Amino acid sequence: MSKPCKVGFLLYPGFSLLGFSSALEVLRAVNQVTGQRVYESVVIAESAVTSNLGLSIEPSQSALEFMDVVILVASKTEVQIPSAALSEASVLGGIGKGANLLASAGLLDGYRARLEGATDALQELYPRVALSQTTFELDRNRMTCGAGTAAMDMMLSLVAREQGVNPAASVSELLVRDRLGGPVTSSFVVPPVRKQQPQIEEATQLMAANIEEPLGADELASLVGISRRQLERLFRKYLDTVPSRHYLKLRLEHARKLLRETDNPVVDVGVACGFSNASHFSTAYKNHFDLTPREERQS
């Protein structure tokens, strides 16, 4: 049996208890539904840390070492973080102002991220971060979200990418059914057709997790565990399209969201959605939405 993925929560005074517990419950639930110790959760701090609700959490350890995933949970940015040690983790995450701390350390440069604060001010502070207006972002080996239950959606998406869609869907159903910590507002819902066809759902999740650097058709099929022809056949049968067209649709829909909800330059939006050529981006966008990216921005 492989070693569990070690997830360290780096807590700072005043951290969001809801955000922390939401993320923690997802990891606990994964172990429960799989019957295996897939994740090991560790609280990292030098001493007991008091949350925003006054509850103190005792740390499991004080040193930040040997972690596969490290998630910063904070409500303030006037703190020091161990940037060098953080860079050793395979995946970095931030909940609430924890995401802003990562940005301040330059650890979100070149990534899409959800930060807390006014967009204009954030853009000036972190010009190399592609700011997102969504509740959470999972971009390659970085994940960020707001301080509340968005942490649950973020962790479910990570589980879907790392462990597969079926475990993530089972965890989501378990959390909703048990109403852990109050009403669950997770948006991780698997559409009926895709739920019955796990290869389609897994392929779609992989597409969504790789918008900026799109996967090739053969690579996508290989990751799903079937041939390219088999994947194309499934998409035609159940979604009436082919994987490449569906992938392009997801990228363009994400581009439209960025154009409507952010002030990022059109060229940067194209790059963030996997279009290295501005002309190609404009043509594809117009073919799909019947207007150019610049026209979308002005509408």
C-alpha atoms as one frame of an Amber mdcrd trajectory, in Angstrom:
protein
   0.000   0.000   0.000   1.395   3.413  -0.925   2.070   6.061   1.675  -0.755
   8.522   2.342  -0.546  11.967   0.820   0.547  14.235   3.656  -1.456  17.481
   3.754  -0.203  20.192   6.083  -2.469  23.024   7.216  -0.406  26.052   8.170
  -2.705  28.011  10.480  -2.385  31.669  11.444  -4.185  33.547  14.265  -7.749
  34.452  13.326  -7.934  31.801  10.577 -11.348  30.845   9.213 -12.563  27.863
  11.197 -15.212  27.131   8.559 -12.677  27.163   5.738 -10.241  24.950   7.634
 -12.872  22.440   8.782 -14.464  22.284   5.308 -11.148  21.308   3.744 -10.344
  18.885   6.550 -13.692  17.103   6.264 -13.138  16.363   2.582  -9.853  14.594
   3.352 -11.429  12.653   6.214 -14.332  11.639   3.994 -12.004  10.399   1.230
 -10.404   8.002   3.698 -13.848   6.892   4.830 -15.364   6.183   1.414 -12.247
   4.444   0.060 -11.542   2.463   3.217  -7.907   3.496   2.897  -5.621   6.082
   4.449  -5.350   8.145   1.278  -4.681  11.425   3.083  -2.945  12.285   6.335
  -3.845  15.715   7.702  -1.338  17.640   9.808  -1.793  20.975  11.598   1.389
  23.027  11.551   2.057  25.830  14.041   4.539  26.670  16.781   1.791  26.662
  19.421  -1.991  26.541  19.740  -3.697  28.826  17.205  -6.984  30.632  17.862
  -9.530  30.765  15.038 -11.847  33.617  14.087 -14.511  32.039  16.313 -12.257
  31.821  19.352 -11.602  28.075  19.163  -7.966  27.079  19.677  -6.414  24.311
  17.586  -3.397  22.400  18.856  -0.697  21.750  16.238   0.415  18.278  15.213
   3.930  19.541  14.594   5.804  22.829  14.440   8.146  22.217  11.513   7.095
  22.484   7.889   8.781  19.445   6.388   7.992  16.297   4.418   4.646  17.636
   3.186   3.106  16.713  -0.163   0.509  19.479   0.050   0.653  22.639   2.163
  -2.393  24.868   2.649  -2.145  28.274   4.309  -5.234  29.352   6.250  -5.193
  32.996   7.318  -7.363  36.080   7.757  -4.540  38.648   7.749  -1.547  39.319
   5.537   0.674  40.980   8.149   2.499  37.737   8.931   5.685  36.047   7.807
   5.577  32.794   5.868   8.364  30.239   5.276   8.635  30.798   1.516  11.671
  28.559   0.977  10.137  25.609   2.810   6.806  26.087   1.055   8.395  25.797
  -2.373   9.387  22.208  -1.547   5.757  21.021  -1.439   4.273  19.431  -4.559
   1.047  21.421  -4.209   0.462  24.753  -2.474  -2.909  26.111  -1.435  -4.376
  29.126   0.272  -7.701  29.582   2.042  -8.902  33.151   2.605  -5.985  35.525
   3.067  -3.732  32.475   2.946  -3.932  32.826  -0.833  -2.821  36.465  -0.577
   0.170  35.369   1.489   1.231  33.021  -1.298   0.847  35.852  -3.806   2.943
  38.196  -1.639   5.734  35.631  -1.634   5.634  35.372  -5.433   4.418  31.785
  -5.229   1.367  32.477  -7.415   3.204  34.288 -10.209   2.034  32.884 -13.539
  -0.989  31.155 -11.989  -4.716  31.793 -11.924  -5.741  32.477  -8.338  -8.656
  33.576  -6.222  -7.501  36.287  -3.806  -9.356  38.350  -1.221  -9.721  42.085
  -1.786 -10.666  44.655  -4.413  -9.647  43.548  -7.916  -7.954  46.811  -8.925
  -5.816  46.914  -5.792  -4.919  43.241  -6.111  -3.939  43.672  -9.752  -1.570
  46.460  -8.775  -0.082  44.446  -5.923   0.220  41.180  -7.851   0.559  41.990
 -11.574   1.900  38.519 -12.376  -1.103  36.714 -10.903  -4.119  36.020 -13.143
  -6.882  37.065 -10.777 -10.051  34.983 -10.749 -13.535  36.019  -9.652 -14.645
  32.438  -9.039 -15.054  30.995  -5.530 -11.964  28.833  -5.965  -9.202  28.113
  -8.457  -7.229  24.940  -9.090  -4.420  25.768 -11.500  -1.792  23.064 -11.913
  -0.034  22.776  -8.529  -1.691  25.807  -6.946  -5.165  26.052  -5.410  -6.837
  29.041  -3.801 -10.272  29.878  -2.445 -12.314  32.104  -0.170 -12.542  31.673
   3.574 -15.793  29.695   3.788 -17.223  26.526   2.277 -15.458  27.257  -1.016
 -12.624  25.285   0.591 -14.794  22.191   0.304 -15.300  22.674  -3.436 -11.599
  23.335  -3.891 -10.602  20.147  -2.093 -13.228  18.093  -3.938 -11.765  19.290
  -7.231  -8.283  18.332  -6.061  -9.541  14.887  -5.070 -11.247  14.483  -8.465
  -8.010  15.308 -10.232  -5.694  13.259  -8.033  -7.881  10.296  -7.045 -10.543
  10.203  -9.751 -14.043  11.512 -10.220 -15.869   8.602  -8.596 -14.229   9.007
  -5.151 -14.839  12.763  -5.313 -18.509  12.248  -6.197 -18.905   9.720  -3.361
 -17.317  12.146  -0.915 -19.582  14.960  -2.081 -22.655  12.790  -1.613 -21.460
  11.702   1.839 -20.884  15.261   3.005 -24.236  16.455   1.702 -26.033  13.498
   3.262 -24.404  13.845   6.669 -24.630  17.666   6.725 -21.253  17.821   8.429
 -20.772  21.147  10.190 -24.131  22.478   8.950 -25.635  22.761   5.461 -23.174
  21.862   2.739 -23.152  24.137  -0.293 -20.778  22.144  -2.456 -21.283  22.696
  -6.170 -19.441  19.517  -7.090 -22.348  17.796  -8.828 -21.821  15.112 -11.434
 -24.360  15.330 -14.293 -26.306  12.054 -14.748 -24.840  11.098 -18.134 -21.257
  11.757 -17.102 -21.769  10.018 -13.763 -22.823   6.874 -15.615 -19.804   7.191
 -17.890 -16.792   7.756 -15.590 -14.347   8.057 -18.507 -16.266  11.051 -19.854
 -16.434  12.691 -16.433 -12.747  12.075 -15.765 -11.779  13.450 -19.172 -13.930
  16.531 -18.585 -12.355  17.125 -15.176  -8.877  16.804 -16.685  -9.822  19.333
 -19.347 -11.110  21.762 -16.726  -7.928  21.380 -14.684  -5.689  22.018 -17.706
  -7.095  25.125 -19.383  -3.920  27.187 -19.708  -1.811  24.290 -21.002  -4.269
  22.009 -22.838  -3.592  18.290 -22.948  -3.139  16.581 -26.297  -5.817  14.134
 -27.458  -3.605  11.071 -27.017  -2.382  12.240 -23.603  -5.935  12.869 -22.427
  -7.085   9.416 -23.501  -4.043   7.816 -21.881  -4.738   9.540 -18.559  -8.328
   8.307 -18.672  -7.093   4.792 -19.392  -8.653   4.158 -22.802  -7.638   4.685
 -26.414  -8.181   7.943 -28.247 -10.707   6.282 -30.536 -12.666   4.864 -27.588
 -12.808   8.275 -25.921 -14.027   9.908 -29.122 -16.693   7.226 -29.472 -17.955
   7.852 -25.921 -18.121  11.620 -26.450 -20.031  11.189 -29.712 -22.477   8.738
 -28.184 -23.278  10.577 -24.949 -22.428  14.244 -25.589 -22.894  14.429 -29.367
 -19.448  15.965 -29.837 -15.773  15.007 -29.890 -13.255  15.597 -27.066 -11.323
  18.300 -28.927 -14.472  20.325 -29.596 -15.668  19.943 -26.010 -12.231  20.976
 -24.725 -12.263  24.068 -26.931 -15.741  24.937 -25.646 -14.552  24.758 -22.022
 -11.564  26.977 -22.782 -13.694  29.539 -24.604 -16.320  29.595 -21.848 -13.560
  30.227 -19.313 -12.225  32.997 -21.551 -15.662  34.610 -21.688 -15.876  34.518
 -17.894 -12.479  36.217 -17.593 -13.406  38.845 -20.175 -16.641  39.655 -18.373
 -15.450  39.482 -14.776 -11.838  40.707 -14.840  -9.842  43.579 -16.288  -7.079
  41.330 -17.604  -5.826  42.330 -21.090  -7.439  40.346 -23.905  -4.077  38.867
 -24.898  -3.488  37.646 -21.329  -6.951  36.095 -21.237  -6.145  34.191 -24.403
  -2.874  32.898 -22.963  -4.608  31.909 -19.711  -7.016  29.805 -21.776  -4.390
  28.026 -23.848  -4.214  30.314 -26.881  -0.619  31.354 -27.544  -1.671  33.095
 -30.768  -3.937  36.161 -30.403  -5.348  35.744 -33.910  -6.254  32.109 -33.255
  -7.954  33.118 -30.001  -9.974  35.852 -31.703 -11.054  33.580 -34.570 -12.050
  30.696 -32.296 -13.936  33.045 -29.984 -15.869  34.668 -32.835 -16.745  31.295
 -34.357 -18.158  30.137 -31.026 -19.848  33.274 -29.650 -20.357  35.269 -32.872
 -18.305  38.215 -31.590 -14.614  38.848 -30.964 -13.015  38.940 -27.498 -12.667
  42.729 -27.726 -16.329  43.065 -28.672 -17.202  40.858 -25.704 -15.203  43.093
 -23.386 -16.975  46.205 -24.721 -20.484  44.734 -24.612
